[in-house]
CSV table of C-alpha atoms in Angstrom, one decimal:
chain,number,residue,atom,x,y,z
T,24,MET,CA,-19.7,38.2,-51.7
T,25,LYS,CA,-17.0,36.1,-53.2
T,26,ILE,CA,-14.6,37.2,-50.5
T,27,LYS,CA,-17.0,36.1,-47.7
T,28,GLU,CA,-17.6,32.7,-49.3
T,29,LYS,CA,-13.9,32.2,-49.7
T,30,ARG,CA,-13.3,33.0,-46.0
T,31,ILE,CA,-16.0,30.6,-45.0
T,32,ASN,CA,-14.5,27.9,-47.1
T,33,GLU,CA,-11.1,28.6,-45.6
T,34,ASN,CA,-12.5,28.4,-42.1
T,35,LYS,CA,-14.2,25.1,-42.8
T,36,ILE,CA,-10.9,23.7,-44.2
T,37,GLY,CA,-9.0,25.0,-41.2
T,38,GLU,CA,-11.5,23.4,-38.8
T,39,LYS,CA,-11.3,20.1,-40.5
T,40,LYS,CA,-7.5,20.1,-40.2
T,41,ILE,CA,-7.7,20.9,-36.5
T,42,ASN,CA,-10.3,18.1,-35.9
T,43,GLU,CA,-8.1,15.6,-37.7
T,44,GLU,CA,-5.1,16.6,-35.6
T,45,LYS,CA,-7.2,16.2,-32.4
T,46,THR,CA,-8.4,12.7,-33.3
T,47,LYS,CA,-4.8,11.7,-34.2
T,48,ASN,CA,-3.6,12.8,-30.7
T,49,ASN,CA,-6.5,11.0,-28.9
T,50,LYS,CA,-5.7,7.6,-30.3
T,51,ILE,CA,-3.8,5.0,-28.2
T,52,LYS,CA,-0.4,4.6,-29.7
T,53,LYS,CA,1.5,1.3,-29.8
T,54,ALA,CA,4.0,2.6,-27.2
T,55,ASP,CA,1.1,3.4,-24.8
T,56,PHE,CA,-0.3,-0.1,-25.2
T,57,ILE,CA,3.1,-1.7,-24.5
T,58,LEU,CA,3.6,0.5,-21.4
T,59,LEU,CA,0.2,-0.5,-20.1
T,60,ILE,CA,1.0,-4.2,-20.6
T,61,ALA,CA,4.4,-3.8,-18.8
T,62,ILE,CA,2.8,-2.1,-15.8
T,63,LEU,CA,0.1,-4.8,-15.5
T,64,PHE,CA,2.8,-7.5,-15.8
T,65,ILE,CA,5.0,-5.9,-13.1
T,66,GLY,CA,1.9,-5.6,-10.8
T,67,GLY,CA,1.1,-9.2,-11.4
T,68,ILE,CA,4.6,-10.3,-10.4
T,69,PHE,CA,4.4,-8.2,-7.3
T,70,CYS,CA,1.1,-9.7,-6.3
T,71,LEU,CA,2.4,-13.3,-6.8
T,72,PHE,CA,5.5,-12.5,-4.8
T,73,ASN,CA,3.4,-11.3,-1.8
T,74,MET,CA,1.1,-14.3,-2.0
T,75,MET,CA,4.1,-16.7,-1.9
T,76,LYS,CA,5.6,-15.3,1.3
T,77,LYS,CA,6.2,-17.9,3.9
T,78,PRO,CA,4.3,-17.8,7.2
T,79,GLY,CA,6.5,-16.4,9.9
T,80,LYS,CA,7.5,-18.3,13.0
T,81,ARG,CA,8.3,-15.6,15.5
T,82,VAL,CA,6.9,-12.2,16.6
T,83,VAL,CA,9.3,-9.6,17.8
T,84,ILE,CA,8.1,-6.6,19.8
T,85,GLU,CA,10.2,-3.4,19.7
T,86,ILE,CA,9.7,-0.2,21.6
T,87,ASP,CA,11.9,2.8,20.7
T,88,GLY,CA,14.1,0.6,18.6
T,89,ARG,CA,14.9,-1.9,21.4
T,90,GLU,CA,13.6,-5.5,21.3
T,91,VAL,CA,11.5,-6.0,24.5
T,92,ASP,CA,9.8,-9.3,23.8
T,93,SER,CA,9.4,-12.2,21.4
T,94,PHE,CA,6.9,-15.0,20.9
T,95,TYR,CA,6.4,-17.9,18.6
T,96,LEU,CA,3.2,-17.6,16.6
T,97,ASN,CA,2.2,-21.2,17.2
T,98,GLU,CA,2.8,-20.9,20.9
T,99,ASP,CA,-0.7,-20.3,22.1
T,100,SER,CA,-3.8,-21.1,19.9
T,101,GLU,CA,-6.2,-20.0,22.7
T,102,GLY,CA,-4.9,-16.4,22.5
T,103,LEU,CA,-2.1,-14.6,24.3
T,104,GLU,CA,-2.9,-11.0,25.1
T,105,LYS,CA,-0.2,-8.6,26.4
T,106,THR,CA,0.0,-4.9,27.0
T,107,TYR,CA,3.2,-2.8,26.6
T,108,LYS,CA,3.9,0.7,27.8
T,109,SER,CA,6.1,3.1,26.0
T,110,TYR,CA,9.4,4.1,27.7
T,111,ASP,CA,8.2,7.6,28.4
T,112,ASP,CA,4.9,6.2,29.9
T,113,LYS,CA,2.8,8.3,27.4
T,114,GLY,CA,1.0,5.4,25.8
T,115,GLU,CA,0.1,1.7,25.8
T,116,ASN,CA,-0.4,-0.9,23.1
T,117,THR,CA,-2.1,-4.3,23.5
T,118,ILE,CA,-1.3,-7.2,21.2
T,119,LEU,CA,-3.2,-10.4,20.7
T,120,ILE,CA,-1.5,-13.6,19.3
T,121,LYS,CA,-4.2,-16.1,18.3
T,122,ASP,CA,-4.5,-18.8,15.6
T,123,GLY,CA,-1.0,-18.1,14.3
T,124,LYS,CA,-1.6,-14.4,13.7
T,125,VAL,CA,-0.7,-11.3,15.7
T,126,SER,CA,-2.7,-8.1,15.9
T,127,CYS,CA,-2.8,-4.9,17.9
T,128,ILE,CA,-6.2,-4.8,19.5
T,129,GLU,CA,-5.9,-1.7,21.7
T,130,ALA,CA,-3.9,1.5,21.8
T,131,ASP,CA,-4.3,4.9,23.3
T,132,CYS,CA,-2.6,6.8,20.4
T,133,PRO,CA,-4.7,9.5,18.6
T,134,ASP,CA,-4.9,8.0,15.1
T,135,LYS,CA,-5.2,4.2,16.0
T,136,ILE,CA,-3.7,3.1,12.7
T,137,CYS,CA,-2.0,0.2,14.5
T,138,VAL,CA,-5.4,-1.0,15.7
T,139,LYS,CA,-7.0,-0.7,12.3
T,140,HIS,CA,-4.2,-2.8,10.7
T,141,LYS,CA,-5.1,-6.4,9.8
T,142,ALA,CA,-3.6,-9.3,11.7
T,143,ILE,CA,-0.2,-10.3,10.4
T,144,ASP,CA,1.4,-13.8,10.0
T,145,LYS,CA,3.9,-13.7,7.1
T,146,ALA,CA,7.6,-13.1,7.5
T,147,GLY,CA,8.5,-9.5,6.9
T,148,GLU,CA,5.1,-8.0,7.8
T,149,SER,CA,4.8,-5.4,10.6
T,150,ILE,CA,2.4,-3.3,12.6
T,151,ILE,CA,3.8,0.1,13.6
T,152,CYS,CA,2.5,2.7,16.0
T,153,LEU,CA,4.5,5.8,15.4
T,154,PRO,CA,3.3,7.9,18.3
T,155,HIS,CA,4.5,5.2,20.8
T,156,ARG,CA,7.5,4.0,18.7
T,157,PHE,CA,6.0,0.5,19.0
T,158,VAL,CA,6.8,-2.1,16.3
T,159,VAL,CA,5.4,-5.6,16.0
T,160,GLU,CA,7.3,-7.6,13.3
T,161,VAL,CA,6.9,-11.2,12.1
T,162,LYS,CA,10.2,-13.0,11.4
T,163,ASP,CA,11.1,-16.3,9.8
T,164,GLU,CA,13.5,-17.5,12.4
């Protein structure tokens, strides 16, 4: 009987030690907290940087890496719509420049990611259609 009681007591003591170790490992350490603050700080700086971008002045259209057209964003507030064919005649993209923004409003590519993209107006932003090798980029020149 004494041996069984002794084993039960030893098991309880062992379980307590294991539970204490688990709770120690689950606590947020000081280094974890500092890492979290650093990530949030860097994310905040990135967001501020993107919000402070200057509005672009010119839109450049490239097909297959060659510049084919260029417009000024403030050129036509009523809306300028233009369709471009890829060099291999396998696809078309239609852009719309209106209210100082440019968007791709129509494309016959299979995924239509370029059409789903929001209108762009800040320098450095771009809309890209990979199947047609079609790039719309806003520049600050």
